[in-house]
Short mmCIF file of C-alpha atoms and ligand atoms in Angstrom, two decimals:
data_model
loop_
_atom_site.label_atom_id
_atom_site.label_comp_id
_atom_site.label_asym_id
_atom_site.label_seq_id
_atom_site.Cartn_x
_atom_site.Cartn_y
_atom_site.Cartn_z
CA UNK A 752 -7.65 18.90 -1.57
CA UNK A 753 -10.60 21.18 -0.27
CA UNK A 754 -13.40 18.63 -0.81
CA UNK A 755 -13.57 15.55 -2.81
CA UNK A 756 -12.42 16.26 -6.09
CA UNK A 757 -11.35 19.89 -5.85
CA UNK A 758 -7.41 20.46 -5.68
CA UNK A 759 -5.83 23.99 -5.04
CA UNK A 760 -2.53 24.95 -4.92
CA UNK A 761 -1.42 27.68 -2.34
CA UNK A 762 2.28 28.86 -1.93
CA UNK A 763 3.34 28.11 2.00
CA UNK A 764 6.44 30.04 3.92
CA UNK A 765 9.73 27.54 4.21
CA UNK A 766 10.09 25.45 7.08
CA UNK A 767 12.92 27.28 9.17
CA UNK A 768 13.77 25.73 12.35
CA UNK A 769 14.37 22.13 12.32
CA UNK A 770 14.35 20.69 15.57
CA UNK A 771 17.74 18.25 16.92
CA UNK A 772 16.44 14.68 15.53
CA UNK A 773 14.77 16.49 12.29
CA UNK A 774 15.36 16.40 8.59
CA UNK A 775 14.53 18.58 5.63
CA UNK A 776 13.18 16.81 2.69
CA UNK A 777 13.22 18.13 -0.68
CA UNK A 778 10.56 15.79 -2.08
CA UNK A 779 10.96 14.12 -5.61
CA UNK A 780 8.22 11.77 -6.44
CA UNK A 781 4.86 10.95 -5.15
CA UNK A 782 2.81 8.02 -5.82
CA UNK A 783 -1.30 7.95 -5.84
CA UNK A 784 -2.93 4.54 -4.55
CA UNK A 785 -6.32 3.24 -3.80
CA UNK A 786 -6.79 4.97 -0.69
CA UNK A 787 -5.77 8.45 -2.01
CA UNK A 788 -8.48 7.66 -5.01
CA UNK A 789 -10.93 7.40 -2.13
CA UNK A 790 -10.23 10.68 -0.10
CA UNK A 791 -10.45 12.23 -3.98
CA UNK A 792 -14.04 10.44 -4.35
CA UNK A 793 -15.16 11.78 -1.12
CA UNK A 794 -14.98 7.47 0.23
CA UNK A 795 -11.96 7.43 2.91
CA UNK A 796 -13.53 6.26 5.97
CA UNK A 797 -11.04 8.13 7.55
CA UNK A 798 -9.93 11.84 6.31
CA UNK A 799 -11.26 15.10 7.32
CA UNK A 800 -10.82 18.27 4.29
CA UNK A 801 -9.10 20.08 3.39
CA UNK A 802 -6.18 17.27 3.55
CA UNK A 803 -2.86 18.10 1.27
CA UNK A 804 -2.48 14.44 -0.12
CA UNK A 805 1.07 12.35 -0.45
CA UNK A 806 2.43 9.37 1.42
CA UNK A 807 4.26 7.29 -0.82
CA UNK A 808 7.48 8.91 -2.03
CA UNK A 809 10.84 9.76 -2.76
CA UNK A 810 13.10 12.42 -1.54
CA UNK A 811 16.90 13.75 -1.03
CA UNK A 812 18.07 15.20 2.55
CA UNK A 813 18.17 18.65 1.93
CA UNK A 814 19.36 20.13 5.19
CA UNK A 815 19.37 18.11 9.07
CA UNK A 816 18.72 19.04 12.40
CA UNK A 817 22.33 19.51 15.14
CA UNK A 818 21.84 15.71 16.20
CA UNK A 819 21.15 13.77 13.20
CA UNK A 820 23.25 11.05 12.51
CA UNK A 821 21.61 8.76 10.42
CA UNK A 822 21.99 10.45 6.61
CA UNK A 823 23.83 12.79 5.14
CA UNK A 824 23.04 15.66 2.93
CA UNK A 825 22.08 14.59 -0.94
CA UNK A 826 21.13 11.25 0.13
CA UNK A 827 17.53 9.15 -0.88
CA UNK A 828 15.74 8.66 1.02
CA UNK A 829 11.73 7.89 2.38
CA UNK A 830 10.00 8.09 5.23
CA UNK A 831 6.73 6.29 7.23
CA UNK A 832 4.12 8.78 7.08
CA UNK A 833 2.95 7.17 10.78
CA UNK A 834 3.17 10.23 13.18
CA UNK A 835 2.22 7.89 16.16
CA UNK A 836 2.33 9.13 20.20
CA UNK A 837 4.87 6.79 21.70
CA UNK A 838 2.92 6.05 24.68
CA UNK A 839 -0.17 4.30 24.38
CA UNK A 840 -0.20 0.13 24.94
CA UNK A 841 -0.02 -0.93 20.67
CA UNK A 842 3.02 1.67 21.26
CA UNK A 843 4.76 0.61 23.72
CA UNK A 844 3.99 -3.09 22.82
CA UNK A 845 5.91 -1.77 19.46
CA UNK A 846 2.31 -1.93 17.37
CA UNK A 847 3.09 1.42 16.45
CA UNK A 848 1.50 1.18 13.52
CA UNK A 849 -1.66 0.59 14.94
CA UNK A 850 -1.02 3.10 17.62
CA UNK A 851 -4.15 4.32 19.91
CA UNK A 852 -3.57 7.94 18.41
CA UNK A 853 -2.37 7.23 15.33
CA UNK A 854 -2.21 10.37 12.52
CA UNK A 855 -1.08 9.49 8.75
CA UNK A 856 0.20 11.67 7.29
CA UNK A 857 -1.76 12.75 3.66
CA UNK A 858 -4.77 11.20 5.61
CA UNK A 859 -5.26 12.98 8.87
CA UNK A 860 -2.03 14.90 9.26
CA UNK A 861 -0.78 17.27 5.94
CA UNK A 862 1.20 15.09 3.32
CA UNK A 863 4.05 15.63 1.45
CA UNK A 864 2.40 17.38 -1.87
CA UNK A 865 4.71 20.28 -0.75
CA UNK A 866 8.57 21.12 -2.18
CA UNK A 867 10.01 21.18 1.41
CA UNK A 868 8.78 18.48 4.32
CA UNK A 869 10.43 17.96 7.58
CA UNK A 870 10.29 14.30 9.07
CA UNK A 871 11.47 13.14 12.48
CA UNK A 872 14.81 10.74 11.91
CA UNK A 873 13.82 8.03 12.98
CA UNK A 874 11.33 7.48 10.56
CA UNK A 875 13.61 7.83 7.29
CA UNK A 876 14.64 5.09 5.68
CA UNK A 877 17.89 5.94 3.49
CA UNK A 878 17.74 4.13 -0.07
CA UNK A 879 20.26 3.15 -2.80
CA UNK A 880 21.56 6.06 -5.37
CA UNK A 881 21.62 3.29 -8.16
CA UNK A 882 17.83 3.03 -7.29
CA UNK A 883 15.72 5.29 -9.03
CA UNK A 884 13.14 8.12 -7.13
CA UNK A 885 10.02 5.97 -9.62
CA UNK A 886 11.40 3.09 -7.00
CA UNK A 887 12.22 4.62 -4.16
CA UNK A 888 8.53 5.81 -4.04
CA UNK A 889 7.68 2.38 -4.25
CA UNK A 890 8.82 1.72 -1.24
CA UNK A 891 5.92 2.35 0.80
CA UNK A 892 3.34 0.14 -1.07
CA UNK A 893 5.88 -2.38 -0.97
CA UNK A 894 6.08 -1.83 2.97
CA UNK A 895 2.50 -2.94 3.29
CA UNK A 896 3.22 -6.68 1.09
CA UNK A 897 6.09 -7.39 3.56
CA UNK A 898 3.76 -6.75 6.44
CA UNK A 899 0.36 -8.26 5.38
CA UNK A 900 2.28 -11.38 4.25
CA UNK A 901 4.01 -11.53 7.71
CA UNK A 902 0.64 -11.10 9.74
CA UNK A 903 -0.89 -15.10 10.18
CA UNK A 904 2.73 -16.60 10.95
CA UNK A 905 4.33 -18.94 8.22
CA UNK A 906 2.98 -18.87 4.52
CA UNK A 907 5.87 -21.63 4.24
CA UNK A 908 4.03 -24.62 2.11
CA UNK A 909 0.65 -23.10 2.20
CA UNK A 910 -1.53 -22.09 -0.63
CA UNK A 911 -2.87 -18.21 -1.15
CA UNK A 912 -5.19 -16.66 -2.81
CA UNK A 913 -4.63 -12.70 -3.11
CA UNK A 914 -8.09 -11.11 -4.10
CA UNK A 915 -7.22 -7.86 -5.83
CA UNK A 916 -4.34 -7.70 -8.48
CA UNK A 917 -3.60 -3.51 -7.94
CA UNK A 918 -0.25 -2.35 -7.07
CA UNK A 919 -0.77 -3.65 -3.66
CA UNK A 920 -2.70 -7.17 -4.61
CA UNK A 921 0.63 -7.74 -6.63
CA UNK A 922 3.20 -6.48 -4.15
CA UNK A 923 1.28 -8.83 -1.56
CA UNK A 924 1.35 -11.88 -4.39
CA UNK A 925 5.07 -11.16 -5.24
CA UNK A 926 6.04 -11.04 -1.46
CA UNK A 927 3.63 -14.49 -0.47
CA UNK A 928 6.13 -16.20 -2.64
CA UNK A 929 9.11 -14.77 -1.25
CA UNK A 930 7.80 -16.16 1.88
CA UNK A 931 7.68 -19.76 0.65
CA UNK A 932 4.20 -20.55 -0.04
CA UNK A 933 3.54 -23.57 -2.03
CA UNK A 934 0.96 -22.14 -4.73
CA UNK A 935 0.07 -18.23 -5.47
CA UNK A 936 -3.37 -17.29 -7.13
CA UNK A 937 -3.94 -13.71 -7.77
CA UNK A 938 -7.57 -12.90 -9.11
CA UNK A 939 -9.04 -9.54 -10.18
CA UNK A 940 -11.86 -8.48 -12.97
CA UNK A 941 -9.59 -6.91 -14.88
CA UNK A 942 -7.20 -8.66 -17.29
CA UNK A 943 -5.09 -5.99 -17.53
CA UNK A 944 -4.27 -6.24 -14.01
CA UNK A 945 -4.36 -9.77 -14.46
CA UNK A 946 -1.43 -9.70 -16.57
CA UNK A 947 0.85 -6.91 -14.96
CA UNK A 948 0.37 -9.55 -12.39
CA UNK A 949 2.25 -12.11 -14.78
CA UNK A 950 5.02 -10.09 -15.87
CA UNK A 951 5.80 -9.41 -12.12
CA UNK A 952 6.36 -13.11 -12.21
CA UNK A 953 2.66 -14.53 -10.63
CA UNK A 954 1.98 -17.24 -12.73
CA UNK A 955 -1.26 -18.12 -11.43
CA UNK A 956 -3.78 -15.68 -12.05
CA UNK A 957 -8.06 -16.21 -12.31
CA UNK A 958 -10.11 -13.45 -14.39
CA UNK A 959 -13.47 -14.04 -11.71
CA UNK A 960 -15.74 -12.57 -14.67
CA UNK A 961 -14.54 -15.26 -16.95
CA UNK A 962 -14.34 -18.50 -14.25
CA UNK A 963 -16.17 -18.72 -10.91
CA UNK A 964 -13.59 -18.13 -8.32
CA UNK A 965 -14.97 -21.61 -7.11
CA UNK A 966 -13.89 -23.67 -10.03
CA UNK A 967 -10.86 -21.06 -10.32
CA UNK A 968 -9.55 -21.77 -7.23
CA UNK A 969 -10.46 -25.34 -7.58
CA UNK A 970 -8.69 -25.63 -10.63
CA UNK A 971 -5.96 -24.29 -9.46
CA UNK A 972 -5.25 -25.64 -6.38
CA UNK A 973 -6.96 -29.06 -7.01
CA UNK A 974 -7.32 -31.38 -3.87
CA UNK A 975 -5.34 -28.93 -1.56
CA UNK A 976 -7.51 -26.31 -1.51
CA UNK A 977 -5.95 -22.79 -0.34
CA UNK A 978 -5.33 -21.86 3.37
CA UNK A 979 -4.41 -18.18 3.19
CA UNK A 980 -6.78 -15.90 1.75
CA UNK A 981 -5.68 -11.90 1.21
CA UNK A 982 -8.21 -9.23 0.77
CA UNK A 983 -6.83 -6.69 -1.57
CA UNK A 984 -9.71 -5.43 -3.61
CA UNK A 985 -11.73 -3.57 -0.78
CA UNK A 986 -14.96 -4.56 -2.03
CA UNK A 987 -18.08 -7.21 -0.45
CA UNK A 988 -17.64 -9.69 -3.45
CA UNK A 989 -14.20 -10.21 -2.85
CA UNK A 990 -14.50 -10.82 0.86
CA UNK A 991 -17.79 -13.59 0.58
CA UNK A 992 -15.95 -15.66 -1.42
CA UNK A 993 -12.31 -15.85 0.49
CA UNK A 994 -14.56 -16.62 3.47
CA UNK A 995 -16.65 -18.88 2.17
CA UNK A 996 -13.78 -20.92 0.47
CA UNK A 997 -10.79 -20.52 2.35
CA UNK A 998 -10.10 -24.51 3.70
CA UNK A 999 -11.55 -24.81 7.35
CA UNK A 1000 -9.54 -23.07 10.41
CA UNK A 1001 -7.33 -20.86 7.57
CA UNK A 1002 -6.56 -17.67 7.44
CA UNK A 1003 -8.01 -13.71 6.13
CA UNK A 1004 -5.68 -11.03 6.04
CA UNK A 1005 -7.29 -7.87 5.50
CA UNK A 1006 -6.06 -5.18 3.73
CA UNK A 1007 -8.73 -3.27 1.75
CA UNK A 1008 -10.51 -0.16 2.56
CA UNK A 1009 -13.78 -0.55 2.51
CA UNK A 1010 -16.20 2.69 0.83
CA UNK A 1011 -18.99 0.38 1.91
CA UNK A 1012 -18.96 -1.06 5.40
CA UNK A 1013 -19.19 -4.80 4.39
CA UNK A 1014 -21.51 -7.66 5.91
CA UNK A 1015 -19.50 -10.18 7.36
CA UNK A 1016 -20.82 -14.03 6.97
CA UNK A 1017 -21.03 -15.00 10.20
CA UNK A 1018 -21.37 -18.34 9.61
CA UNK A 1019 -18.20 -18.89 8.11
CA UNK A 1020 -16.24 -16.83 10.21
CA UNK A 1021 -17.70 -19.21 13.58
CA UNK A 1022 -18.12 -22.36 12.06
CA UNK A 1023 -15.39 -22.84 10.41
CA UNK A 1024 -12.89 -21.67 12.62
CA UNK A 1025 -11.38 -18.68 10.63
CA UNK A 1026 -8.92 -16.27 11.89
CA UNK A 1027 -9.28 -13.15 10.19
CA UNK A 1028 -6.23 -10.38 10.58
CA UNK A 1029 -5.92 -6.85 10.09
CA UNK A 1030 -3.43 -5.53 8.44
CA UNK A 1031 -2.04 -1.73 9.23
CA UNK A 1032 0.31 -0.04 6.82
CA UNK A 1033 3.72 -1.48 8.15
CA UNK A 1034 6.75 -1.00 10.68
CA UNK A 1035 10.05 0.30 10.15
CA UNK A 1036 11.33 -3.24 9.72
CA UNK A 1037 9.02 -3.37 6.42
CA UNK A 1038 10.16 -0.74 5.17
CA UNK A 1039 13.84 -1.87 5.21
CA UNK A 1040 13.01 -5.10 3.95
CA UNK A 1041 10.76 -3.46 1.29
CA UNK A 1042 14.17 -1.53 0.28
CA UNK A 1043 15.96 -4.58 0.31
CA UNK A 1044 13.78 -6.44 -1.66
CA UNK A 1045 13.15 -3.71 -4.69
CA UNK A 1046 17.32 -2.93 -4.96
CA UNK A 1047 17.94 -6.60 -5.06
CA UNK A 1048 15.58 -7.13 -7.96
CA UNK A 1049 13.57 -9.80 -6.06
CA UNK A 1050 10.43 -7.85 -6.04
CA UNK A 1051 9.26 -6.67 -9.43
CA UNK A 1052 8.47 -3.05 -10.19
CA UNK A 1053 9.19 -1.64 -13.33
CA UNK A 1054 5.50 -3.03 -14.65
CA UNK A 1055 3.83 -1.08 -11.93
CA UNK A 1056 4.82 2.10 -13.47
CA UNK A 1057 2.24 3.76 -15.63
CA UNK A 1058 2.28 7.36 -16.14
CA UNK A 1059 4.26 10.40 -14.36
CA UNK A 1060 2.23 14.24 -14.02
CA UNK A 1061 3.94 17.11 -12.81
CA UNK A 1062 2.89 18.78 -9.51
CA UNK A 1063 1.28 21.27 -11.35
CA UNK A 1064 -1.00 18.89 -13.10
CA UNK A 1065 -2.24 17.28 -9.63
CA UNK A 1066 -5.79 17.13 -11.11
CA UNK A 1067 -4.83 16.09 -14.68
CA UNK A 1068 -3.47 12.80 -12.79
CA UNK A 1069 -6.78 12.14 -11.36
CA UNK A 1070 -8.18 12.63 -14.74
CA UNK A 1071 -5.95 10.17 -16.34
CA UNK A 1072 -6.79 7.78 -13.41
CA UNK A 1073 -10.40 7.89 -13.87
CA UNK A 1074 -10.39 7.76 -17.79
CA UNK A 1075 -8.25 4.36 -18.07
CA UNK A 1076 -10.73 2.61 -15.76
CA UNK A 1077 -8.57 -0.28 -15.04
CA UNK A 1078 -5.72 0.46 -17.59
CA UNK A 1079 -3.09 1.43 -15.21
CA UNK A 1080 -1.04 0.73 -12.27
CA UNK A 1081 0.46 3.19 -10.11
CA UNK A 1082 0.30 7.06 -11.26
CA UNK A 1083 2.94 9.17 -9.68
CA UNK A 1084 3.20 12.76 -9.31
CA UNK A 1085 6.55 14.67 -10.23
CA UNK A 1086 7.92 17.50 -7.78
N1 NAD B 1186 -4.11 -2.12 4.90
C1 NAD B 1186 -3.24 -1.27 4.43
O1 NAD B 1186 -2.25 -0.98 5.09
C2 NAD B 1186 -3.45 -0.67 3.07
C3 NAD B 1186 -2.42 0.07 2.47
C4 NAD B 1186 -2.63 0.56 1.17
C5 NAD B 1186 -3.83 0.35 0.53
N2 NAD B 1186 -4.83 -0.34 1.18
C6 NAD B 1186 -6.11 -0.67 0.52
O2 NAD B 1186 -5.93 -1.89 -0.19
C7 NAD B 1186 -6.80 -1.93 -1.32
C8 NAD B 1186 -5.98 -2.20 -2.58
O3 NAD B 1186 -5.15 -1.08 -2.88
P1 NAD B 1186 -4.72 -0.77 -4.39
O4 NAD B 1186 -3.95 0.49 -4.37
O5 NAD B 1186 -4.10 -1.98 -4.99
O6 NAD B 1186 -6.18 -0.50 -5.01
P2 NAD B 1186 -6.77 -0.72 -6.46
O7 NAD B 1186 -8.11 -0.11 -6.45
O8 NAD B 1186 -5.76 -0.28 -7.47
O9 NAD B 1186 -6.92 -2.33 -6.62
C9 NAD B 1186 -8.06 -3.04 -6.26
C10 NAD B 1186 -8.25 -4.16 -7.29
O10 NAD B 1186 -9.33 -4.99 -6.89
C11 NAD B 1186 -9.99 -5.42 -8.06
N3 NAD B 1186 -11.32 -5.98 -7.76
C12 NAD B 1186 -12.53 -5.37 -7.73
N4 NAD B 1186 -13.49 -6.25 -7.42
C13 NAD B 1186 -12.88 -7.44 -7.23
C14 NAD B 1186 -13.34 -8.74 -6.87
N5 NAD B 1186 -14.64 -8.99 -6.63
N6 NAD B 1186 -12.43 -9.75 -6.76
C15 NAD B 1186 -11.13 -9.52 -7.01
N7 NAD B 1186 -10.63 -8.31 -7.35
C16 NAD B 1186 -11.50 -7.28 -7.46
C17 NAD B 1186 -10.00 -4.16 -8.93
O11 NAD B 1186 -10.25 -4.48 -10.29
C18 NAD B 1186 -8.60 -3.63 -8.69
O12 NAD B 1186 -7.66 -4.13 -9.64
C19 NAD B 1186 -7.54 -0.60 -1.32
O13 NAD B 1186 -8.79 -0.78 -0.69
C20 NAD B 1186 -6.64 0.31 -0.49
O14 NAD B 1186 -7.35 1.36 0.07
C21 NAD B 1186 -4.64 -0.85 2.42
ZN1 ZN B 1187 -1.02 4.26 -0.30
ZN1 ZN B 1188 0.56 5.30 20.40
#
């Protein structure tokens, strides 16, 4: 991507030294999320241009440096797109992923929109053959759920409320109740999402358009209230409410991307005692649970599948994206 919105192809020489610990990736499938939707409107707070896109995928080892051990040739695999420095404190503390000079890679290093990609070893992540490349490219969304949902400590017994019901919203709802929590709300405006939401098996959903998420959530969640509060949407609205309703001294996880820097209520945040958490992509640990997780069948994700483009129809994806409004899930690109 140049600029916002303008895609060009260019044909690039073949890797041809791989170092000892390196692999060759022949890439197969490429999913687009939220973020990459905002580096296309111009709206990442975050990316530089021209940027070549892609960090959610599938590939097969195609060829592997003298020393690599962990995979073989022909086997699926992903990879973290987290080229991190090793050194600094979050590093060496092993909060990697929120390492001091942190690159991602379809963000501010170059993605894998390319045939060929080389990726250190130890950031592969070798999945099933029985699981398809549509899942394998999952993986990385799913990543982020296993890692937002382990960020305030125990969900065991408490009540959430995951603003946002896109691919990552749901992964997030699906994984909350994995983790034990009592009572799972999921709220969006759009029913659509609503009800992908419900056929990934999250019963309780709230159209905000249609009930105040006040009497939603009350509804819901009658005397108990909620405790954990999850951020998915990335927009003001959704933040002023989970603060202002969250019960006293609970919990906001934040994992949206903000195109608008948002105004934080204060008063909440101080007087009643909330902890509010980032939330950073993931660590390799996520990742293997996230593979874990989609090959057993325990999280969902054959309703998150909308629509497959061909690499050479990178812009006809967008297209798609922006003419079903909120009418689809996650749009993948095939290599
Ligand atoms: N922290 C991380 O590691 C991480 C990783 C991936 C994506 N993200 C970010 O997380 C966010 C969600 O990602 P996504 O791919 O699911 O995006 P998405 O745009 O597909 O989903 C956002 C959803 O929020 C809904 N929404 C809008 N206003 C709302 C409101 N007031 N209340 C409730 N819901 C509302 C939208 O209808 C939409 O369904 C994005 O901001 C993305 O950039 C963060
Ligand atoms: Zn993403
Ligand atoms: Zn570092």
């Amino acid at each position: 991507m140049m600029l916002p919105g303008v895609i060009e192809f260019r044909d690039v020489a073949e890797p041809d030294t791989l170092g000892d610990h390196e692999i060759l990736l022949r890439i197969k499938k490429i999913g687009i999320c939220g973020s990459d939707i905002h580096v296309y409107h111009g709206k990442h707070p975050a990316t530089p241009y021209p940027v070549i896109q892609g960090h959610e995928y599938s590939a097969v080892v195609e060829a592997l440096g003298n020393k690599v051990s962990k995979v073989k040739k022909g086997m699926k695999v992903t990879a973290r797109p987290q080229q991190v420095c090793g050194m600094c404190r979050p590093c060496k503390k092993g909060q990697y992923n929120a390492c001091q000079n942190l690159k991602v890679e379809g963000f501010q290093a170059p993605g894998v929109a390319q045939d060929l990609f080389v990726v250190p070893e130890d950031r592969v992540v070798v999945f099933p053959d029985e699981m398809s490349f549509e899942k394998g490219a999952l993986i990385e969304p799913t990543a982020v759920g296993v890692h937002a949902t382990g960020r305030p400590g125990s969900l065991k017994d408490k009540n959430v409320v995951v603003s946002g019901a896109g691919t990552i919203g749901n992964l997030v709802a699906q994984f909350a109740k994995i983790r034990g929590a009592k009572k799972v709300l999921i709220t969006d405006v759009s029913n659509y999402r609503l009800n992908k939401a419900k056929e990934c098996g999250i019963s309780g959903i709230l159209n905000i358009n249609e009930t105040s998420f006040d009497k939603g959530t009350r509804d819901f969640f009658e005397a108990e209230g909620f405790q954990v509060a999850f951020e998915a949407a990335g927009v003001q609205a959704s933040l002023d409410v989970l603060l202002q309703f969250v019960e006293k001294g609970g919990d906001v996880i934040i994992l949206g991307v903000y195109s608008k820097n948002p105004v934080v209520n204060m008063y909440y945040l101080g007087e009643h005692e909330l902890n509010i958490y980032g939330s950073m992509m993931y660590r390799h640990e996520d990742y293997e649970a996230a593979v874990e997780m989609i090959s057993s069948g325990r999280i969902i994700t054959g309703p998150l599948l909308t629509k497959s483009f061909p690499f050479e129809k990178f812009p006809e994806a967008y297209m798609f994206i922006e003419r079903q409004g909120d009418r689809y899930m996650k749009v993948m690109i095939d290599m």
